[in-house]
């Protein structure tokens, strides 16, 4: 019994120490990453928006203040849809000014990293944007998000989006 | 409670009473099995200091094997608050030909690819959004078990229907093992069944040097699995996922324990012969090559693995290097998610060791856009107790504490008692208790 208590206490101490070191206060920080894509002249392709370090992320809204931007002389957007449980509830696309706004969420669920014994995934795709090439071969369009209006976890608490990694579509 | 649910629970109670009665009278020799009951709770008001109510998930598994005249008849039933969500009947015989027949009934079916994240390729019924989901997102340890119940629950509202029949046959002939798996899967519904036949034929043999060579041909099926109910472990069947047409889909070649120049080679290659998936290497969907060197009497171990996969989505390459001295191992994983865009970032560093009966695994995962996850896994068994702890930091090495999971298992003769708790940084995510009776 003494051995059990000693080992149990050691294990508990280690866990408590780690939690103490990590801290239990504050708001989670995550970032967004937009993928890079190559598409043929006149062809269609996909670009994806991922949440990096998603702590049970449930909603993501870009707009009315923020916007997803692209160069309308190079590509046009034909569809916006959700991935990995996320659904796009509403979206507006302006292929003249090169702007997309959307509100998306995961009804009845949320996303978090995938931890495998093999290789983990800390970056989960949540939005897929279908684009069509309208530019000439060799041209490219930068893809960016100006700001995030809403990003919350499964409790409705804000997730602070600390950075946005821009993407790019290149016409081959 | 619907009549179907009520009937399900009555069946569980009757089975328990029959088995306990038979056991007490001492005539239970041909019977064996186990009954488990698990209760999972998730607070309704996550993040609040006061818990007003819980979402509950109750699940029971009854496994009963009856042995007679060299035959084993096994029934595996899984019940949830939806009623009977999975039923498998297995008849196994060990004659000169080893035969096993498994018949599966369930309200739903999921076809899942054998990729890193178990992507759902087909689902019926699909209440919406199941196809394309990485099932690992809901099955692995960071998720609450109730997330999985919530995801698949809407597909369990119908009655159980015939879903699959699997006939496995093995014959040892002239030093070779001939194996055949015949599948008949129903990916449709009760009113509109959609039957797909499939056949996997394999031949394997072991050389005097210990090298094992195996070849398998997939007709109407590909590598992967089908699962039913809430897709938990006993509800997954890895014989393959069926395809719409009965034609040769894949050819698999396996070589194990091939010793060349002091190195042990394990090799697996899967050729694509059916549905084109636009692989990076034409006609090849998977190459898994592992080299192992054991030095100084096995005390020092070096392991190198190259895994190429293009089963779904872009072609990927994983390079795993591992260095081990006795019970301590250090591994480094490099991964290119898309070979069309060459990039080889370090993806994961894993350190594992066992000291005094306590095993510790420390995993640091990174991704180029700033992704960072640090996991500390501790396991130990002390007499009749088994403890495991999982501590996760997200976005920091020892900052940004994200999640703590503790599992405790208590063995008491034929009875196992277990408890799981998952705590996020500022709320209780899941609390579960379970009991298993082995007889």
XYZ file of C-alpha atoms in Angstrom:
611
model
C 0.000 0.000 0.000
C 2.911 2.304 0.834
C 4.373 1.684 -2.643
C 1.031 2.513 -4.253
C 0.736 5.757 -2.304
C 4.310 6.808 -3.123
C 3.987 6.178 -6.850
C 0.509 7.706 -6.969
C 1.745 10.792 -5.112
C 4.749 11.125 -7.466
C 2.502 10.888 -10.503
C 0.049 13.398 -9.070
C 2.880 15.772 -8.171
C 4.298 15.647 -11.707
C 0.896 16.347 -13.257
C 0.162 19.171 -10.811
C 3.581 20.708 -11.459
C 3.064 20.653 -15.204
C -0.354 22.274 -14.918
C 1.058 24.863 -12.536
C 3.912 25.632 -14.918
C 1.511 25.932 -17.799
C -0.864 28.240 -16.058
C -4.613 27.931 -16.074
C -5.709 31.440 -16.900
C -6.014 33.534 -20.027
C -7.527 33.228 -23.458
C -6.325 30.743 -26.009
C -4.372 31.987 -28.961
C -4.606 30.501 -32.420
C -3.808 31.602 -35.931
C -5.166 31.091 -39.432
C -3.253 29.685 -42.386
C -4.325 29.898 -46.030
C -2.992 27.238 -48.384
C -0.983 27.589 -51.586
C -2.406 26.182 -54.781
C -1.419 25.709 -58.431
C -4.118 25.596 -61.116
C -4.039 25.380 -64.869
C -5.147 28.188 -67.219
C -8.955 28.308 -67.161
C -9.084 25.441 -64.676
C -10.509 25.219 -61.179
C -8.741 24.556 -57.914
C -9.161 24.634 -54.153
C -7.672 26.761 -51.424
C -8.161 25.958 -47.770
C -8.267 28.007 -44.601
C -6.961 26.201 -41.521
C -7.080 27.036 -37.829
C -3.647 26.504 -36.289
C -3.620 25.334 -32.624
C -7.438 25.049 -32.468
C -8.602 24.706 -28.833
C -12.054 23.151 -29.455
C -12.858 25.805 -32.077
C -16.540 26.040 -32.946
C -17.180 29.214 -34.952
C -15.273 31.353 -37.436
C -16.675 34.500 -38.984
C -14.888 36.719 -41.481
C -17.111 39.781 -42.032
C -18.737 42.227 -41.969
C -15.509 44.003 -40.942
C -12.954 41.460 -42.070
C -12.723 39.932 -45.519
C -10.938 37.233 -47.463
C -9.240 38.992 -50.368
C -7.957 37.874 -53.765
C -7.012 39.437 -57.103
C -10.144 39.234 -59.318
C -8.013 39.671 -62.446
C -6.320 36.338 -61.695
C -9.031 34.152 -60.105
C -12.741 34.161 -59.365
C -14.408 32.391 -56.452
C -17.172 29.929 -57.364
C -18.006 28.321 -53.987
C -17.262 28.459 -50.260
C -17.837 25.363 -48.132
C -16.971 23.916 -44.739
C -14.553 21.081 -43.959
C -14.012 18.651 -41.086
C -17.431 19.221 -39.542
C -17.527 22.960 -40.189
C -20.471 24.249 -42.217
C -20.745 27.617 -43.953
C -24.001 29.183 -42.733
C -23.800 32.264 -44.972
C -21.340 33.716 -47.441
C -21.077 36.598 -49.889
C -18.627 36.728 -52.776
C -17.735 39.774 -54.827
C -15.712 38.753 -57.881
C -15.399 42.386 -58.983
C -13.649 43.683 -55.882
C -12.103 40.316 -54.946
C -13.704 39.816 -51.522
C -15.375 36.935 -49.677
C -17.145 37.139 -46.332
C -18.554 34.136 -44.506
C -19.884 32.809 -41.222
C -19.118 29.178 -40.397
C -19.411 26.833 -37.459
C -19.546 23.229 -36.321
C -23.120 22.373 -35.220
C -22.946 20.000 -32.248
C -19.174 19.752 -32.248
C -15.817 21.470 -32.309
C -12.322 20.865 -33.622
C -9.030 20.317 -31.857
C -5.652 18.884 -32.846
C -5.474 15.292 -34.015
C -2.969 13.479 -31.818
C -1.757 10.225 -33.300
C 0.934 7.960 -31.977
C 2.343 8.373 -35.484
C 2.199 11.985 -36.609
C -0.060 14.598 -35.056
C -1.866 17.396 -36.861
C -2.022 20.770 -35.130
C -3.480 22.584 -38.107
C -7.062 21.689 -39.098
C -8.677 22.836 -42.352
C -12.144 24.299 -41.786
C -12.995 26.212 -45.004
C -12.536 25.266 -48.642
C -12.823 27.917 -51.360
C -13.248 26.776 -54.954
C -11.531 29.137 -57.380
C -11.405 29.386 -61.157
C -8.407 30.720 -63.054
C -9.170 33.810 -65.159
C -5.602 35.095 -65.412
C -2.808 34.141 -67.776
C -0.183 31.480 -67.220
C 2.488 32.532 -64.740
C 0.304 35.050 -62.915
C -0.514 34.646 -59.244
C -2.917 36.033 -56.703
C -2.131 36.628 -53.050
C -4.836 35.333 -50.690
C -5.283 37.086 -47.378
C -7.718 37.754 -44.544
C -7.809 41.328 -43.318
C -9.257 40.547 -39.874
C -11.313 37.978 -38.003
C -14.696 39.147 -36.694
C -15.573 36.109 -34.564
C -13.682 32.990 -33.516
C -14.980 31.104 -30.484
C -14.503 27.799 -28.710
C -17.171 25.255 -27.727
C -18.203 27.396 -24.740
C -18.617 30.531 -26.811
C -15.425 32.032 -25.380
C -13.296 34.084 -27.724
C -10.213 32.561 -29.289
C -7.688 35.290 -30.002
C -6.378 34.990 -33.551
C -2.820 36.236 -33.282
C -1.691 35.824 -36.856
C -2.823 35.138 -40.386
C -0.505 33.379 -42.789
C -1.342 34.456 -46.344
C -1.736 31.982 -49.177
C -1.316 32.159 -52.915
C -2.816 30.790 -56.126
C -0.508 30.459 -59.120
C -1.767 29.891 -62.664
C 0.423 27.340 -64.450
C -38.005 5.346 -24.330
C -39.032 3.652 -27.548
C -40.084 -0.029 -27.581
C -36.840 -0.876 -29.430
C -34.691 0.704 -26.697
C -36.711 -0.910 -23.937
C -36.362 -4.305 -25.635
C -32.596 -3.807 -25.936
C -32.160 -3.208 -22.236
C -34.454 -6.140 -21.385
C -32.214 -8.375 -23.551
C -29.113 -7.188 -21.650
C -30.709 -7.883 -18.275
C -31.965 -11.312 -19.364
C -28.534 -12.265 -20.711
C -26.899 -11.165 -17.465
C -29.392 -13.157 -15.398
C -29.061 -16.283 -17.558
C -25.264 -16.171 -17.515
C -25.027 -15.489 -13.787
C -27.529 -18.295 -13.077
C -25.697 -20.763 -15.283
C -22.362 -19.836 -13.704
C -23.604 -20.391 -10.181
C -24.888 -23.853 -11.050
C -21.464 -24.769 -12.375
C -22.587 -25.816 -15.845
C -21.120 -22.804 -17.594
C -18.171 -24.598 -19.152
C -19.169 -24.001 -22.797
C -19.952 -20.325 -22.107
C -17.476 -17.477 -21.847
C -17.624 -13.791 -22.476
C -17.907 -10.384 -20.906
C -20.429 -7.700 -20.178
C -19.383 -4.067 -19.941
C -21.399 -1.017 -19.016
C -19.971 2.490 -19.499
C -21.486 5.764 -18.377
C -20.130 9.035 -19.770
C -21.125 12.500 -18.570
C -20.429 15.923 -20.050
C -21.595 19.072 -18.238
C -24.286 20.959 -20.141
C -22.901 24.323 -19.130
C -19.239 23.986 -20.009
C -17.136 26.769 -18.662
C -19.492 27.660 -15.816
C -18.471 27.168 -12.211
C -21.738 25.454 -11.364
C -22.861 22.341 -13.211
C -26.652 22.294 -13.604
C -26.990 19.226 -15.769
C -25.188 16.656 -17.847
C -25.318 15.175 -21.303
C -25.177 11.431 -20.697
C -24.082 8.518 -22.823
C -24.692 4.977 -21.591
C -23.272 2.095 -23.545
C -23.224 -1.611 -22.899
C -21.348 -4.376 -24.688
C -22.302 -8.016 -24.316
C -19.927 -10.631 -25.710
C -21.010 -14.233 -25.326
C -19.180 -17.258 -26.751
C -20.679 -20.729 -26.833
C -18.241 -23.537 -27.656
C -19.424 -26.926 -28.839
C -18.019 -29.732 -31.003
C -14.983 -27.712 -32.123
C -17.131 -24.732 -33.083
C -17.227 -21.332 -31.401
C -20.368 -19.265 -31.748
C -19.870 -15.681 -30.561
C -22.445 -12.945 -30.257
C -21.278 -9.373 -29.804
C -23.962 -6.773 -29.116
C -23.498 -3.075 -28.442
C -26.379 -1.157 -26.896
C -26.680 2.585 -26.361
C -29.498 4.955 -25.475
C -30.511 4.600 -29.144
C -31.099 0.862 -28.634
C -29.180 -1.919 -30.368
C -26.508 -0.118 -32.391
C -24.393 -3.085 -33.442
C -24.748 -6.858 -33.581
C -22.147 -9.329 -34.863
C -22.550 -13.093 -34.974
C -19.344 -15.076 -35.475
C -19.087 -18.787 -36.190
C -15.527 -20.140 -36.105
C -14.306 -23.657 -36.867
C -10.794 -25.093 -36.709
C -10.830 -27.923 -39.193
C -7.994 -28.556 -41.724
C -9.364 -25.327 -43.193
C -9.777 -22.609 -40.562
C -13.117 -20.935 -41.213
C -14.770 -17.915 -39.664
C -18.069 -16.364 -40.664
C -19.051 -12.948 -39.311
C -22.490 -11.481 -39.941
C -23.032 -7.855 -38.948
C -26.262 -5.945 -38.348
C -26.348 -2.207 -37.622
C -28.422 0.890 -38.417
C -25.458 2.598 -40.114
C -22.226 1.947 -41.974
C -19.070 4.018 -42.515
C -16.338 3.240 -45.052
C -13.024 4.619 -43.828
C -9.708 4.963 -45.694
C -6.500 3.661 -44.139
C -4.822 7.075 -44.275
C -3.211 8.960 -41.408
C -6.473 10.474 -40.240
C -9.010 7.781 -41.144
C -10.973 9.817 -43.673
C -14.629 8.766 -44.070
C -15.191 7.952 -47.764
C -18.801 6.774 -47.579
C -21.556 6.882 -44.960
C -25.109 5.595 -44.854
C -27.236 7.133 -43.564
C -25.382 10.453 -43.695
C -27.296 13.108 -41.738
C -24.849 15.606 -43.255
C -21.135 16.189 -43.435
C -19.832 12.753 -42.476
C -18.096 12.059 -45.804
C -14.649 13.638 -45.816
C -14.385 13.856 -42.016
C -11.120 12.718 -40.437
C -12.551 10.219 -37.956
C -9.394 10.480 -35.845
C -10.524 13.968 -34.872
C -13.300 12.321 -32.860
C -11.753 9.003 -31.846
C -8.358 9.899 -30.482
C -7.675 10.803 -26.888
C -8.046 14.592 -27.102
C -11.754 14.346 -27.900
C -14.563 13.679 -25.482
C -16.171 10.266 -26.141
C -19.477 12.124 -26.189
C -18.272 14.086 -29.257
C -18.228 10.812 -31.192
C -21.661 9.792 -29.876
C -22.990 13.210 -30.839
C -21.456 13.032 -34.317
C -22.722 9.553 -35.191
C -25.865 9.493 -33.030
C -28.128 10.960 -35.750
C -27.170 8.075 -38.055
C -28.368 5.505 -35.483
C -32.062 6.405 -35.460
C -33.128 3.631 -37.833
C -33.460 -0.097 -37.199
C -30.527 -2.471 -37.481
C -30.287 -4.053 -40.916
C -27.904 -6.542 -42.497
C -24.646 -4.669 -43.130
C -21.934 -7.161 -43.898
C -21.016 -10.806 -44.120
C -17.371 -11.796 -43.908
C -16.133 -15.310 -44.625
C -12.487 -15.846 -43.678
C -10.809 -19.065 -44.757
C -7.215 -20.188 -44.149
C -5.552 -23.300 -45.490
C -1.964 -24.444 -44.901
C -0.736 -26.173 -48.051
C 2.819 -27.299 -48.872
C 4.323 -24.820 -46.419
C 2.232 -21.911 -47.698
C -0.710 -20.221 -46.040
C -3.557 -19.528 -48.430
C -6.047 -16.996 -47.121
C -9.306 -15.706 -48.580
C -11.699 -13.089 -47.204
C -15.046 -12.939 -48.989
C -17.093 -9.839 -48.171
C -20.686 -8.926 -48.936
C -21.449 -5.403 -47.770
C -24.712 -3.470 -47.736
C -24.010 0.258 -48.040
C -27.686 1.038 -48.623
C -30.667 1.193 -46.301
C -33.338 -1.263 -45.124
C -35.743 -0.203 -47.866
C -33.107 0.158 -50.603
C -30.215 -2.253 -49.983
C -27.071 -1.724 -52.015
C -24.988 -4.906 -51.941
C -21.313 -4.974 -52.910
C -19.287 -8.187 -53.115
C -15.529 -8.157 -52.530
C -12.769 -10.734 -52.278
C -9.278 -10.519 -50.834
C -7.020 -13.453 -51.684
C -3.613 -13.809 -50.064
C -0.725 -16.256 -50.186
C 2.102 -16.204 -47.649
C 5.089 -18.312 -46.795
C 7.969 -18.229 -44.328
C 11.510 -19.009 -45.432
C 13.995 -20.937 -43.299
C 15.765 -17.623 -42.550
C 12.591 -16.315 -40.892
C 11.662 -13.991 -43.758
C 7.909 -13.805 -44.299
C 6.582 -13.039 -47.785
C 2.921 -12.311 -48.390
C 0.972 -11.216 -51.465
C -2.679 -10.177 -51.415
C -5.048 -9.159 -54.201
C -8.048 -6.936 -53.490
C -11.082 -7.552 -55.745
C -13.807 -4.915 -55.229
C -12.118 -3.602 -52.057
C -9.242 -1.369 -50.987
C -7.205 -1.122 -47.806
C -9.183 0.519 -45.041
C -12.000 -0.460 -42.738
C -15.738 -0.390 -42.265
C -17.281 0.528 -38.972
C -20.742 0.609 -37.494
C -22.639 2.119 -34.579
C -20.439 4.694 -32.866
C -17.369 3.294 -34.641
C -15.679 2.171 -31.432
C -12.986 -0.485 -31.455
C -15.106 -3.678 -31.504
C -17.260 -2.093 -34.202
C -14.352 -1.710 -36.678
C -13.540 -4.387 -39.265
C -10.209 -4.083 -41.066
C -10.654 -6.584 -43.900
C -11.007 -3.649 -46.314
C -13.523 -1.093 -47.521
C -15.684 -2.156 -50.413
C -15.764 -0.322 -53.749
C -18.708 0.125 -56.135
C -17.376 -2.321 -58.771
C -16.056 -5.852 -58.408
C -12.685 -5.604 -60.126
C -9.044 -5.766 -59.081
C -8.384 -2.636 -57.017
C -5.088 -3.228 -55.276
C -2.218 -5.678 -55.084
C -0.263 -5.756 -51.843
C 3.185 -7.228 -51.365
C 4.598 -7.670 -47.854
C 8.098 -8.753 -46.857
C 8.927 -9.026 -43.169
C 12.223 -9.765 -41.361
C 14.388 -9.814 -44.487
C 17.981 -9.699 -43.248
C 20.480 -8.064 -45.637
C 23.958 -6.912 -44.574
C 23.016 -6.982 -40.908
C 19.895 -4.882 -41.431
C 16.365 -6.166 -41.000
C 14.047 -4.899 -43.753
C 10.267 -4.728 -43.467
C 8.669 -3.783 -46.748
C 5.115 -3.159 -47.891
C 4.052 -1.912 -51.305
C 0.510 -1.436 -52.559
C -0.079 -1.249 -56.310
C -3.134 0.552 -57.643
C -4.859 -1.456 -60.327
C -8.397 -0.123 -60.144
C -9.988 3.233 -59.421
C -7.449 5.885 -60.481
C -6.505 8.164 -57.599
C -3.908 10.237 -59.477
C -0.990 8.987 -57.373
C 2.393 10.643 -57.480
C 4.053 7.381 -58.477
C 1.922 5.893 -61.271
C 0.151 2.761 -60.091
C 1.468 2.855 -56.513
C -0.635 4.096 -53.612
C 1.588 3.113 -50.671
C 5.201 2.212 -49.982
C 6.268 1.464 -46.425
C 9.939 0.549 -46.015
C 11.460 0.072 -42.581
C 15.086 -0.775 -41.776
C 16.047 -1.974 -38.314
C 19.557 -2.485 -36.979
C 20.085 -4.120 -33.592
C 23.573 -3.784 -32.164
C 25.396 -4.811 -28.974
C 23.141 -7.768 -28.297
C 19.993 -5.795 -29.070
C 20.724 -3.080 -26.488
C 21.135 -0.450 -29.197
C 18.424 -0.195 -31.834
C 18.319 2.024 -34.920
C 15.122 2.238 -36.926
C 14.515 4.120 -40.180
C 11.147 4.202 -41.928
C 10.008 5.734 -45.211
C 6.255 5.887 -45.750
C 4.853 7.130 -49.038
C 1.079 7.384 -49.318
C -1.267 8.744 -51.953
C -4.429 6.881 -51.023
C -6.518 10.058 -50.705
C -5.632 13.638 -51.510
C -2.080 14.746 -52.265
C 0.866 12.349 -52.167
C 2.640 12.417 -48.790
C 6.010 11.244 -47.559
C 6.900 10.522 -43.945
C 10.462 9.828 -42.826
C 10.759 8.379 -39.329
C 14.139 7.959 -37.621
C 14.431 6.278 -34.231
C 17.347 5.648 -31.934
C 16.963 3.442 -28.879
C 19.108 2.240 -25.987
C 17.315 -0.444 -24.001
C 14.042 1.098 -22.825
C 14.800 4.654 -23.937
C 13.964 5.823 -27.452
C 14.268 9.101 -29.331
C 12.383 9.510 -32.613
C 12.278 12.238 -35.224
C 9.561 12.512 -37.880
C 9.840 14.586 -41.031
C 6.774 14.920 -43.196
C 5.885 16.495 -46.528
C 2.090 16.780 -46.672
C 2.077 17.432 -50.407
C 4.950 16.237 -52.576
C 3.813 18.607 -55.355
C 5.089 21.418 -53.097
C 8.480 20.118 -51.871
C 8.994 20.903 -48.210
C 10.477 18.848 -45.398
C 9.774 20.407 -42.044
C 10.426 18.574 -38.816
C 6.994 17.415 -37.771
C 7.425 15.528 -34.512
C 9.999 14.668 -31.858
C 9.188 11.803 -29.503
C 11.111 10.739 -26.410
C 10.028 7.644 -24.532
C 11.456 5.753 -21.603
C 10.493 3.238 -18.941
C 11.835 3.674 -15.438
C 10.870 1.568 -12.453
C 7.627 0.398 -14.008
C 6.604 3.903 -15.081
C 6.575 4.564 -18.813
C 6.834 8.148 -20.001
C 6.325 9.412 -23.548
C 6.987 13.022 -24.437
C 5.798 14.238 -27.847
C 6.409 17.636 -29.432
C 4.536 18.203 -32.698
C 5.079 21.266 -34.869
C 3.673 22.572 -38.137
C 5.053 25.297 -40.422
C 2.277 27.836 -39.810
C 3.087 27.963 -36.079
C 1.320 24.836 -34.879
C 2.772 23.467 -31.632
C 1.509 20.677 -29.407
C 3.348 19.193 -26.443
C 2.008 15.960 -24.972
C 3.277 14.171 -21.869
C 1.947 10.648 -21.462
C 2.626 8.688 -18.262
C 1.534 5.109 -17.590
C 2.131 2.814 -14.658
C 0.673 -0.332 -13.195
C 0.803 -0.807 -9.427
C -0.547 -4.124 -8.226
C -4.197 -4.161 -9.216
C -4.277 -0.518 -10.350
C -3.359 0.851 -13.778
C -2.943 4.619 -14.110
C -2.433 6.684 -17.197
C -2.113 10.434 -17.502
C -2.077 12.663 -20.571
C -1.075 16.316 -20.236
C -1.341 18.574 -23.285
C 0.008 22.053 -23.971
C -1.213 23.770 -27.128
C 0.831 26.599 -28.616
C 3.602 26.343 -26.016
C 6.072 23.854 -24.578
C 5.096 24.246 -20.893
C 2.806 27.238 -21.304
C -0.749 27.300 -22.661
C -1.961 24.262 -20.718
C -4.804 22.795 -22.746
C -5.986 19.452 -21.442
C -5.468 16.828 -18.749
C -6.807 13.305 -18.981
C -6.549 10.662 -16.264
C -7.583 7.012 -16.644
C -7.659 4.596 -13.734
C -8.342 0.866 -14.073
C -8.911 -1.358 -11.040
C -8.749 -5.149 -11.511
C -10.787 -7.090 -8.989
C -10.817 -10.743 -10.031
C -13.331 -11.118 -12.827
C -14.422 -7.510 -12.454
C -12.660 -4.446 -13.908
C -13.656 -0.989 -12.740
C -12.519 2.059 -14.668
C -12.748 5.805 -14.467
C -11.821 8.521 -16.995
C -11.676 12.264 -16.447
C -10.839 14.888 -19.076
C -10.309 18.439 -17.877
C -9.714 21.370 -20.188
C -7.940 24.457 -18.885
C -11.030 25.985 -17.305
C -13.748 23.377 -17.412
C -14.561 19.715 -16.910
C -15.039 18.166 -20.368
C -15.847 14.550 -19.565
C -16.312 12.167 -16.664
C -16.816 8.478 -17.263
C -17.091 5.317 -15.196
C -17.344 1.756 -16.379
C -17.528 -1.821 -15.187
C -16.554 -4.983 -17.038
C -17.385 -8.500 -15.917
C -15.375 -11.311 -17.509
C -16.727 -14.855 -17.134
